[in-house]
Amino acid sequence: MSASPFKTRIFSGIQPSGGLTLGNYLGALKRFVEKQDEGIETVYCMVDMHAITVWQDPAKLRQQTREGAAAFIAAGIDPARSILFNQSQVTAHAELGWIFNCIARMGWMSRMTQFKDKAGKNSENVSLGLFAYPSLMAADILAYKATHVPVGDDQKQHLELCRDIAIKFNNDYGVDFFPVVEPVIEGAATRVMSLRDGTKKMSKSDPSDQSRINLTDDADTIAKKIRKAKTDPEPLPDNLNDLKDRPEAKNLVNIYAALAGHTPEQVIADFAGAQFGTFKPALADLAVAKLEPITLEMNRLMQDPSEIDRILGQGADRAEAIARPIVDQVYDIVGMIRSRGR
Ligand code: AMP
Ligand code: TRP
């Protein structure tokens, strides 16, 4: 990757705030596995402290954290090669998050579109944590001096903020301590859209379950949701440009491409002129073929929650070994006395 003085290290996270969707899989998980398999050092985190920025039932949070971890492993994350853990077990995240709260400016945070979307008209009544969320996200990444962060398109602005925080910290303290991270937003499905509305992101928090494919859906449910997905009456065109004003059709083509590991151009070449009556069953078959083994493996792993907890605990020990010395150096840079145990 780049020729920066920092060692290449990947960090990314997913919130255990609900079941994972096809959007999470194609935009994030699948690409996390690819990075691991390229032999790069990879650190992946279930960000449970981010999840509680909106209310989470404690029992469900635990369940979703384990389910998320099971999805990582089922999708191909090998806990021996990647570090896989949950955020709250490594306190360096919260500690560095506080320091970054004192680096980030109110004005920067106020411009975050995800906060504006999530807070909506309710901005007086959302948690302070929801506002500070991107600063904790910067801490997640920089506690490891990670250089590259694979995410979906919706996280681009948060990663720009992470760069701003790293640059301001380095400038304020006259150091070259934190790397300026590179977002890795690539592939055909950086933004998987809702199956009900091609202008809205597929999301685990959408009230309609028909709008998304969950990684826990069985084969029948997946096929049914794809068959019922909103489309238009036109057949597929013979070039991508003609999908410009057809968001639902474009979304299905992108999903097909990402699942098949093809480019959208190849998919259009294969299905030019096809009606959705032909394309949708082909997409449903492909989706089931790719997702069913993951779902089955997730279910198998979920039979033994204590084994998942053990893996997360071991991952946390390895994560801590990297993050602790980095955050200790931050304390020294900032001017905090550390004299315990002397
Ligand atoms: P979240 O579920 O918000 O914690 O997101 C976890 C990861 O999945 C992030 O990298 C997101 O950018 C990615 N992601 C979430 N929804 C989608 C989507 N609809 N399309 C592509 N990537 C997504
Ligand atoms: N904010 C990300 C999301 O909602 C999740 C996240 C938290 C994350 N910390 C991160 C992603 C660090 C990448 C790196 O999708």
GROMACS .gro file of C-alpha atoms in nm, residues 122-264:
model
  143
  122ASN     CA    1  -3.488   1.521   1.816
  123SER     CA    2  -3.139   1.674   1.854
  124GLU     CA    3  -3.204   1.812   2.206
  125ASN     CA    4  -3.294   1.469   2.330
  126VAL     CA    5  -3.026   1.237   2.187
  127SER     CA    6  -2.730   1.127   2.397
  128LEU     CA    7  -2.411   1.330   2.423
  129GLY     CA    8  -2.239   1.007   2.320
  130LEU     CA    9  -2.414   1.011   1.983
  131PHE     CA   10  -2.264   1.353   1.916
  132ALA     CA   11  -1.916   1.245   2.031
  133TYR     CA   12  -1.939   0.911   1.845
  134PRO     CA   13  -1.698   1.000   1.559
  135SER     CA   14  -1.430   1.102   1.806
  136LEU     CA   15  -1.450   0.757   1.971
  137MET     CA   16  -1.432   0.609   1.621
  138ALA     CA   17  -1.109   0.804   1.558
  139ALA     CA   18  -0.977   0.665   1.887
  140ASP     CA   19  -1.062   0.308   1.780
  141ILE     CA   20  -0.848   0.350   1.473
  142LEU     CA   21  -0.562   0.556   1.612
  143ALA     CA   22  -0.518   0.350   1.931
  144TYR     CA   23  -0.362   0.101   1.687
  145LYS     CA   24  -0.202   0.362   1.461
  146ALA     CA   25  -0.398   0.189   1.188
  147THR     CA   26  -0.319   0.318   0.841
  148HIS     CA   27  -0.611   0.179   0.638
  149VAL     CA   28  -0.978   0.148   0.724
  150PRO     CA   29  -1.215  -0.054   0.502
  151VAL     CA   30  -1.572   0.075   0.537
  152GLY     CA   31  -1.887   0.141   0.337
  153ASP     CA   32  -1.942   0.475   0.172
  154ASP     CA   33  -2.149   0.611   0.464
  155GLN     CA   34  -1.838   0.625   0.686
  156LYS     CA   35  -1.632   0.848   0.457
  157GLN     CA   36  -1.704   1.169   0.648
  158HIS     CA   37  -1.616   1.005   0.980
  159LEU     CA   38  -1.280   0.899   0.837
  160GLU     CA   39  -1.213   1.252   0.717
  161LEU     CA   40  -1.276   1.364   1.074
  162CYS     CA   41  -1.032   1.099   1.194
  163ARG     CA   42  -0.769   1.247   0.962
  164ASP     CA   43  -0.841   1.598   1.094
  165ILE     CA   44  -0.806   1.478   1.453
  166ALA     CA   45  -0.473   1.305   1.379
  167ILE     CA   46  -0.339   1.615   1.202
  168LYS     CA   47  -0.451   1.854   1.478
  169PHE     CA   48  -0.307   1.630   1.752
  170ASN     CA   49   0.027   1.607   1.569
  171ASN     CA   50   0.031   1.987   1.513
  172ASP     CA   51  -0.083   2.089   1.862
  173TYR     CA   52   0.182   1.876   2.030
  174GLY     CA   53   0.452   1.917   1.767
  175VAL     CA   54   0.484   1.543   1.705
  176ASP     CA   55   0.454   1.305   1.412
  177PHE     CA   56   0.273   1.050   1.622
  178PHE     CA   57  -0.051   0.952   1.450
  179PRO     CA   58  -0.081   0.838   1.088
  180VAL     CA   59  -0.327   1.012   0.859
  181VAL     CA   60  -0.552   0.717   0.774
  182GLU     CA   61  -0.664   0.614   0.428
  183PRO     CA   62  -1.026   0.512   0.382
  184VAL     CA   63  -1.059   0.192   0.179
  185ILE     CA   64  -1.397   0.225   0.009
  186GLU     CA   65  -1.390  -0.008  -0.288
  187GLY     CA   66  -1.587  -0.270  -0.479
  188ALA     CA   67  -1.929  -0.277  -0.643
  189ALA     CA   68  -2.127  -0.248  -0.319
  190THR     CA   69  -1.990   0.037  -0.113
  191ARG     CA   70  -2.349   0.150  -0.065
  192VAL     CA   71  -2.610  -0.125  -0.078
  193MET     CA   72  -2.955   0.033  -0.097
  194SER     CA   73  -3.288  -0.066   0.059
  195LEU     CA   74  -3.490  -0.327  -0.135
  196ARG     CA   75  -3.797  -0.104  -0.091
  197ASP     CA   76  -3.642   0.231  -0.186
  198GLY     CA   77  -3.334   0.258  -0.409
  199THR     CA   78  -3.250   0.603  -0.270
  200LYS     CA   79  -3.215   0.486   0.092
  201LYS     CA   80  -2.926   0.287   0.243
  202MET     CA   81  -3.001  -0.073   0.344
  203SER     CA   82  -2.990  -0.054   0.722
  204LYS     CA   83  -3.039  -0.278   1.024
  205SER     CA   84  -3.246  -0.001   1.181
  206ASP     CA   85  -3.502   0.036   0.896
  207PRO     CA   86  -3.847  -0.040   1.041
  208SER     CA   87  -3.932  -0.261   0.741
  209ASP     CA   88  -3.768  -0.605   0.746
  210GLN     CA   89  -3.853  -0.633   0.373
  211SER     CA   90  -3.607  -0.351   0.304
  212ARG     CA   91  -3.305  -0.564   0.392
  213ILE     CA   92  -3.154  -0.910   0.379
  214ASN     CA   93  -3.034  -1.017   0.723
  215LEU     CA   94  -2.743  -1.257   0.758
  216THR     CA   95  -2.979  -1.468   0.972
  217ASP     CA   96  -3.247  -1.498   0.697
  218ASP     CA   97  -3.304  -1.848   0.562
  219ALA     CA   98  -3.292  -1.934   0.192
  220ASP     CA   99  -3.669  -1.897   0.142
  221THR     CA  100  -3.682  -1.558   0.307
  222ILE     CA  101  -3.389  -1.431   0.100
  223ALA     CA  102  -3.550  -1.551  -0.224
  224LYS     CA  103  -3.886  -1.400  -0.129
  225LYS     CA  104  -3.738  -1.063  -0.038
  226ILE     CA  105  -3.549  -1.044  -0.368
  227ARG     CA  106  -3.857  -1.146  -0.567
  228LYS     CA  107  -4.056  -0.872  -0.395
  229ALA     CA  108  -3.783  -0.607  -0.421
  230LYS     CA  109  -3.907  -0.284  -0.576
  231THR     CA  110  -3.807  -0.243  -0.942
  232ASP     CA  111  -3.934  -0.068  -1.254
  233PRO     CA  112  -4.107  -0.230  -1.554
  234GLU     CA  113  -3.815  -0.190  -1.799
  235PRO     CA  114  -3.578  -0.474  -1.893
  236LEU     CA  115  -3.209  -0.437  -1.802
  237PRO     CA  116  -3.022  -0.210  -2.046
  238ASP     CA  117  -2.701  -0.300  -2.227
  239ASN     CA  118  -2.490  -0.033  -2.059
  240LEU     CA  119  -2.446   0.097  -1.707
  241ASN     CA  120  -2.512   0.455  -1.799
  242ASP     CA  121  -2.876   0.374  -1.868
  243LEU     CA  122  -2.916   0.268  -1.503
  244LYS     CA  123  -2.838   0.622  -1.390
  245ASP     CA  124  -3.200   0.714  -1.315
  246ARG     CA  125  -3.310   0.365  -1.212
  247PRO     CA  126  -3.182   0.339  -0.852
  248GLU     CA  127  -3.359   0.011  -0.769
  249ALA     CA  128  -3.237  -0.165  -1.084
  250LYS     CA  129  -2.887  -0.030  -1.034
  251ASN     CA  130  -2.885  -0.154  -0.675
  252LEU     CA  131  -2.976  -0.510  -0.776
  253VAL     CA  132  -2.708  -0.511  -1.047
  254ASN     CA  133  -2.448  -0.389  -0.796
  255ILE     CA  134  -2.552  -0.653  -0.544
  256TYR     CA  135  -2.524  -0.923  -0.810
  257ALA     CA  136  -2.180  -0.797  -0.911
  258ALA     CA  137  -2.051  -0.783  -0.554
  259LEU     CA  138  -2.182  -1.130  -0.469
  260ALA     CA  139  -2.043  -1.283  -0.790
  261GLY     CA  140  -1.711  -1.100  -0.763
  262HIS     CA  141  -1.771  -0.944  -1.106
  263THR     CA  142  -1.786  -0.581  -1.215
  264PRO     CA  143  -2.129  -0.424  -1.273
   0.00000   0.00000   0.00000
